[in-house]
mmCIF file of C-alpha atoms in Angstrom:
data_model
loop_
_atom_site.group_PDB
_atom_site.id
_atom_site.type_symbol
_atom_site.label_atom_id
_atom_site.label_comp_id
_atom_site.label_asym_id
_atom_site.label_seq_id
_atom_site.Cartn_x
_atom_site.Cartn_y
_atom_site.Cartn_z
ATOM 1 C CA MET A 1 0.002 13.395 -15.546
ATOM 2 C CA ASN A 2 -2.033 13.191 -12.341
ATOM 3 C CA GLU A 3 -3.574 9.864 -13.409
ATOM 4 C CA LEU A 4 -0.125 8.436 -14.086
ATOM 5 C CA GLN A 5 1.021 9.479 -10.610
ATOM 6 C CA LYS A 6 -2.023 7.816 -9.051
ATOM 7 C CA THR A 7 -1.250 4.628 -10.960
ATOM 8 C CA LEU A 8 2.382 4.710 -9.852
ATOM 9 C CA ASP A 9 1.303 5.296 -6.261
ATOM 10 C CA MET A 10 -1.033 2.295 -6.428
ATOM 11 C CA VAL A 11 1.791 0.139 -7.772
ATOM 12 C CA GLU A 12 4.075 1.324 -4.948
ATOM 13 C CA PHE A 13 1.410 0.456 -2.386
ATOM 14 C CA LYS A 14 0.727 -2.969 -3.892
ATOM 15 C CA CYS A 15 4.437 -3.794 -4.000
ATOM 16 C CA TRP A 16 4.731 -2.937 -0.315
ATOM 17 C CA TYR A 17 1.537 -4.869 0.523
ATOM 18 C CA TYR A 18 2.545 -8.092 -1.215
ATOM 19 C CA GLU A 19 6.181 -7.924 -0.062
ATOM 20 C CA THR A 20 4.897 -7.601 3.487
ATOM 21 C CA ALA A 21 2.439 -10.464 2.986
ATOM 22 C CA CYS A 22 5.244 -12.668 1.661
ATOM 23 C CA LYS A 23 7.432 -11.875 4.684
ATOM 24 C CA ASP A 24 4.540 -12.705 7.013
ATOM 25 C CA GLN A 25 3.629 -15.722 4.842
ATOM 26 C CA THR A 26 0.000 -14.636 5.001
ATOM 27 C CA GLU A 27 -2.289 -11.759 4.095
ATOM 28 C CA ALA A 28 -4.380 -12.274 7.232
ATOM 29 C CA LYS A 29 -2.389 -9.813 9.342
ATOM 30 C CA LEU A 30 -2.503 -7.163 6.634
ATOM 31 C CA LYS A 31 -6.225 -7.464 6.051
ATOM 32 C CA LYS A 32 -6.795 -6.605 9.717
ATOM 33 C CA GLY A 33 -5.300 -3.136 9.832
ATOM 34 C CA PHE A 34 -2.751 -2.750 7.078
ATOM 35 C CA GLU A 35 -3.142 1.018 7.370
ATOM 36 C CA ASP A 36 -1.608 0.864 10.846
ATOM 37 C CA ARG A 37 1.442 -0.997 9.521
ATOM 38 C CA MET A 38 2.137 1.229 6.525
ATOM 39 C CA PRO A 39 5.281 3.337 6.465
ATOM 40 C CA GLU A 40 4.446 7.023 6.033
ATOM 41 C CA GLU A 41 5.711 7.099 2.435
ATOM 42 C CA ILE A 42 3.440 4.190 1.486
ATOM 43 C CA ARG A 43 0.504 5.778 3.344
ATOM 44 C CA LYS A 44 0.853 8.880 1.159
ATOM 45 C CA CYS A 45 0.897 6.722 -1.976
ATOM 46 C CA TYR A 46 -2.180 4.831 -0.788
ATOM 47 C CA GLN A 47 -4.075 8.030 0.002
ATOM 48 C CA ASN A 48 -3.191 9.649 -3.336
ATOM 49 C CA ALA A 49 -4.176 6.538 -5.279
ATOM 50 C CA HIS A 50 -7.591 6.505 -3.578
ATOM 51 C CA GLU A 51 -8.479 10.188 -3.969
#
């Protein structure tokens, strides 16, 4: 069950990442400090997915 949650959290993070990149029309801004731009909920998903 834990592995499934990690996978879901990664999907949530990636959805946020690529939606943000599409809005900005580039990934350049995200690659330079995306962790600073993450909403808290997405930060938790990112951290759990990378544990």
